[in-house]
Amino acid sequence: IYTAPSPEAHVLLAVPLLRFDAMLDGLPSKARSAFLLSRLDGLGYAEIAQRLDVSLSSVEKYMATAIRHCLALK
């Protein structure tokens, strides 16, 4: 039996997601997409390259950009 999450549970989930989204603000779209595909979907770099139709080295650059961006915000 499925029960809907409580309003409190929604807030507990929404706040970190909103912070995560804000942290990625300002990233180029491909870097943001690569980061999300890696961290949220668990894809490897080769799969990400295929999905984004870019080279593996581009994905490596996108990930480095995204990670540097996130670290700079801490």
GROMACS .gro file of N, CA and C in nm:
model
  222
    1ILE      N    1   0.086  -0.118   0.000
    1ILE     CA    2   0.000   0.000   0.000
    1ILE      C    3   0.090   0.124   0.000
    2TYR      N    4   0.063   0.215  -0.092
    2TYR     CA    5   0.139   0.338  -0.103
    2TYR      C    6   0.068   0.449  -0.029
    3THR      N    7   0.143   0.521   0.054
    3THR     CA    8   0.089   0.640   0.118
    3THR      C    9   0.172   0.760   0.074
    4ALA      N   10   0.106   0.867   0.049
    4ALA     CA   11   0.173   0.990   0.004
    4ALA      C   12   0.259   1.045   0.117
    5PRO      N   13   0.375   1.100   0.082
    5PRO     CA   14   0.458   1.162   0.186
    5PRO      C   15   0.387   1.280   0.251
    6SER      N   16   0.417   1.301   0.375
    6SER     CA   17   0.356   1.412   0.449
    6SER      C   18   0.412   1.545   0.398
    7PRO      N   19   0.343   1.655   0.427
    7PRO     CA   20   0.396   1.786   0.389
    7PRO      C   21   0.535   1.811   0.449
    8GLU      N   22   0.557   1.762   0.570
    8GLU     CA   23   0.688   1.778   0.633
    8GLU      C   24   0.796   1.703   0.555
    9ALA      N   25   0.764   1.584   0.507
    9ALA     CA   26   0.859   1.506   0.429
    9ALA      C   27   0.891   1.576   0.297
   10HIS      N   28   0.791   1.638   0.238
   10HIS     CA   29   0.814   1.715   0.114
   10HIS      C   30   0.915   1.827   0.138
   11VAL      N   31   0.899   1.897   0.248
   11VAL     CA   32   0.990   2.007   0.280
   11VAL      C   33   1.130   1.952   0.305
   12LEU      N   34   1.140   1.843   0.378
   12LEU     CA   35   1.270   1.784   0.408
   12LEU      C   36   1.342   1.740   0.282
   13LEU      N   37   1.267   1.700   0.181
   13LEU     CA   38   1.328   1.661   0.054
   13LEU      C   39   1.352   1.782  -0.036
   14ALA      N   40   1.263   1.876  -0.033
   14ALA     CA   41   1.270   1.990  -0.125
   14ALA      C   42   1.386   2.084  -0.091
   15VAL      N   43   1.411   2.109   0.034
   15VAL     CA   44   1.514   2.206   0.072
   15VAL      C   45   1.652   2.166   0.020
   16PRO      N   46   1.699   2.043   0.044
   16PRO     CA   47   1.830   2.007  -0.011
   16PRO      C   48   1.833   2.008  -0.164
   17LEU      N   49   1.724   1.968  -0.226
   17LEU     CA   50   1.720   1.969  -0.373
   17LEU      C   51   1.727   2.111  -0.428
   18LEU      N   52   1.660   2.203  -0.364
   18LEU     CA   53   1.666   2.344  -0.406
   18LEU      C   54   1.806   2.401  -0.386
   19ARG      N   55   1.871   2.363  -0.277
   19ARG     CA   56   2.009   2.408  -0.254
   19ARG      C   57   2.102   2.350  -0.359
   20PHE      N   58   2.082   2.223  -0.390
   20PHE     CA   59   2.164   2.156  -0.492
   20PHE      C   60   2.145   2.224  -0.627
   21ASP      N   61   2.020   2.254  -0.662
   21ASP     CA   62   1.991   2.321  -0.788
   21ASP      C   63   2.056   2.460  -0.792
   22ALA      N   64   2.047   2.533  -0.682
   22ALA     CA   65   2.107   2.666  -0.676
   22ALA      C   66   2.259   2.658  -0.687
   23MET      N   67   2.317   2.553  -0.631
   23MET     CA   68   2.462   2.537  -0.637
   23MET      C   69   2.509   2.519  -0.781
   24LEU      N   70   2.425   2.460  -0.865
   24LEU     CA   71   2.462   2.436  -1.004
   24LEU      C   72   2.430   2.554  -1.095
   25ASP      N   73   2.365   2.656  -1.040
   25ASP     CA   74   2.336   2.777  -1.118
   25ASP      C   75   2.465   2.836  -1.172
   26GLY      N   76   2.461   2.882  -1.293
   26GLY     CA   77   2.576   2.946  -1.352
   26GLY      C   78   2.667   2.852  -1.429
   27LEU      N   79   2.643   2.722  -1.417
   27LEU     CA   80   2.722   2.626  -1.495
   27LEU      C   81   2.673   2.625  -1.640
   28PRO      N   82   2.764   2.607  -1.735
   28PRO     CA   83   2.719   2.586  -1.873
   28PRO      C   84   2.628   2.463  -1.879
   29SER      N   85   2.534   2.463  -1.970
   29SER     CA   86   2.432   2.357  -1.972
   29SER      C   87   2.491   2.217  -1.988
   30LYS      N   88   2.593   2.200  -2.071
   30LYS     CA   89   2.650   2.067  -2.088
   30LYS      C   90   2.722   2.020  -1.962
   31ALA      N   91   2.789   2.111  -1.893
   31ALA     CA   92   2.856   2.075  -1.767
   31ALA      C   93   2.753   2.036  -1.662
   32ARG      N   94   2.645   2.112  -1.656
   32ARG     CA   95   2.537   2.082  -1.561
   32ARG      C   96   2.475   1.946  -1.593
   33SER      N   97   2.447   1.922  -1.721
   33SER     CA   98   2.387   1.794  -1.761
   33SER      C   99   2.479   1.678  -1.731
   34ALA      N  100   2.607   1.692  -1.762
   34ALA     CA  101   2.703   1.585  -1.735
   34ALA      C  102   2.710   1.556  -1.586
   35PHE      N  103   2.714   1.659  -1.505
   35PHE     CA  104   2.721   1.642  -1.360
   35PHE      C  105   2.598   1.570  -1.307
   36LEU      N  106   2.480   1.611  -1.354
   36LEU     CA  107   2.357   1.548  -1.308
   36LEU      C  108   2.347   1.403  -1.354
   37LEU      N  109   2.387   1.376  -1.477
   37LEU     CA  110   2.384   1.238  -1.527
   37LEU      C  111   2.480   1.150  -1.447
   38SER      N  112   2.591   1.206  -1.407
   38SER     CA  113   2.688   1.130  -1.329
   38SER      C  114   2.641   1.109  -1.185
   39ARG      N  115   2.606   1.219  -1.120
   39ARG     CA  116   2.577   1.212  -0.976
   39ARG      C  117   2.437   1.161  -0.943
   40LEU      N  118   2.338   1.197  -1.024
   40LEU     CA  119   2.202   1.155  -0.992
   40LEU      C  120   2.163   1.025  -1.062
   41ASP      N  121   2.206   1.009  -1.187
   41ASP     CA  122   2.168   0.890  -1.261
   41ASP      C  123   2.272   0.780  -1.253
   42GLY      N  124   2.390   0.813  -1.202
   42GLY     CA  125   2.493   0.712  -1.184
   42GLY      C  126   2.559   0.664  -1.312
   43LEU      N  127   2.551   0.745  -1.419
   43LEU     CA  128   2.610   0.703  -1.546
   43LEU      C  129   2.761   0.724  -1.545
   44GLY      N  130   2.830   0.639  -1.618
   44GLY     CA  131   2.973   0.656  -1.637
   44GLY      C  132   2.999   0.759  -1.745
   45TYR      N  133   3.123   0.801  -1.753
   45TYR     CA  134   3.158   0.907  -1.847
   45TYR      C  135   3.131   0.866  -1.992
   46ALA      N  136   3.156   0.742  -2.027
   46ALA     CA  137   3.132   0.697  -2.165
   46ALA      C  138   2.983   0.705  -2.200
   47GLU      N  139   2.899   0.666  -2.105
   47GLU     CA  140   2.754   0.675  -2.127
   47GLU      C  141   2.709   0.820  -2.139
   48ILE      N  142   2.766   0.905  -2.057
   48ILE     CA  143   2.732   1.048  -2.061
   48ILE      C  144   2.773   1.106  -2.196
   49ALA      N  145   2.892   1.071  -2.242
   49ALA     CA  146   2.940   1.121  -2.372
   49ALA      C  147   2.843   1.080  -2.482
   50GLN      N  148   2.797   0.958  -2.476
   50GLN     CA  149   2.703   0.909  -2.578
   50GLN      C  150   2.571   0.985  -2.570
   51ARG      N  151   2.520   1.003  -2.449
   51ARG     CA  152   2.391   1.073  -2.432
   51ARG      C  153   2.399   1.219  -2.477
   52LEU      N  154   2.512   1.285  -2.446
   52LEU     CA  155   2.525   1.426  -2.481
   52LEU      C  156   2.582   1.447  -2.621
   53ASP      N  157   2.618   1.336  -2.685
   53ASP     CA  158   2.676   1.340  -2.819
   53ASP      C  159   2.802   1.426  -2.823
   54VAL      N  160   2.892   1.397  -2.728
   54VAL     CA  161   3.020   1.466  -2.719
   54VAL      C  162   3.129   1.362  -2.696
   55SER      N  163   3.253   1.406  -2.700
   55SER     CA  164   3.365   1.315  -2.676
   55SER      C  165   3.381   1.286  -2.526
   56LEU      N  166   3.451   1.179  -2.498
   56LEU     CA  167   3.481   1.144  -2.360
   56LEU      C  168   3.563   1.254  -2.293
   57SER      N  169   3.658   1.311  -2.366
   57SER     CA  170   3.739   1.419  -2.307
   57SER      C  171   3.654   1.542  -2.276
   58SER      N  172   3.549   1.566  -2.354
   58SER     CA  173   3.458   1.677  -2.323
   58SER      C  174   3.386   1.651  -2.192
   59VAL      N  175   3.342   1.528  -2.172
   59VAL     CA  176   3.274   1.494  -2.047
   59VAL      C  177   3.369   1.514  -1.929
   60GLU      N  178   3.493   1.472  -1.945
   60GLU     CA  179   3.592   1.492  -1.838
   60GLU      C  180   3.608   1.641  -1.806
   61LYS      N  181   3.611   1.723  -1.909
   61LYS     CA  182   3.623   1.868  -1.888
   61LYS      C  183   3.497   1.924  -1.821
   62TYR      N  184   3.380   1.879  -1.866
   62TYR     CA  185   3.255   1.925  -1.806
   62TYR      C  186   3.250   1.890  -1.657
   63MET      N  187   3.290   1.768  -1.625
   63MET     CA  188   3.287   1.725  -1.485
   63MET      C  189   3.386   1.806  -1.402
   64ALA      N  190   3.505   1.830  -1.454
   64ALA     CA  191   3.604   1.910  -1.381
   64ALA      C  192   3.550   2.050  -1.357
   65THR      N  193   3.487   2.107  -1.458
   65THR     CA  194   3.427   2.241  -1.445
   65THR      C  195   3.320   2.241  -1.336
   66ALA      N  196   3.233   2.142  -1.339
   66ALA     CA  197   3.124   2.135  -1.241
   66ALA      C  198   3.177   2.115  -1.099
   67ILE      N  199   3.274   2.030  -1.084
   67ILE     CA  200   3.330   2.004  -0.951
   67ILE      C  201   3.401   2.127  -0.898
   68ARG      N  202   3.480   2.192  -0.982
   68ARG     CA  203   3.547   2.316  -0.939
   68ARG      C  204   3.444   2.422  -0.899
   69HIS      N  205   3.338   2.433  -0.978
   69HIS     CA  206   3.231   2.529  -0.950
   69HIS      C  207   3.170   2.502  -0.812
   70CYS      N  208   3.138   2.377  -0.785
   70CYS     CA  209   3.077   2.340  -0.656
   70CYS      C  210   3.173   2.364  -0.540
   71LEU      N  211   3.299   2.328  -0.557
   71LEU     CA  212   3.397   2.348  -0.451
   71LEU      C  213   3.420   2.496  -0.421
   72ALA      N  214   3.412   2.578  -0.523
   72ALA     CA  215   3.432   2.722  -0.504
   72ALA      C  216   3.321   2.784  -0.421
   73LEU      N  217   3.206   2.720  -0.416
   73LEU     CA  218   3.092   2.773  -0.341
   73LEU      C  219   3.097   2.737  -0.194
   74LYS      N  220   3.181   2.644  -0.156
   74LYS     CA  221   3.185   2.599  -0.015
   74LYS      C  222   3.251   2.695   0.074
   0.00000   0.00000   0.00000
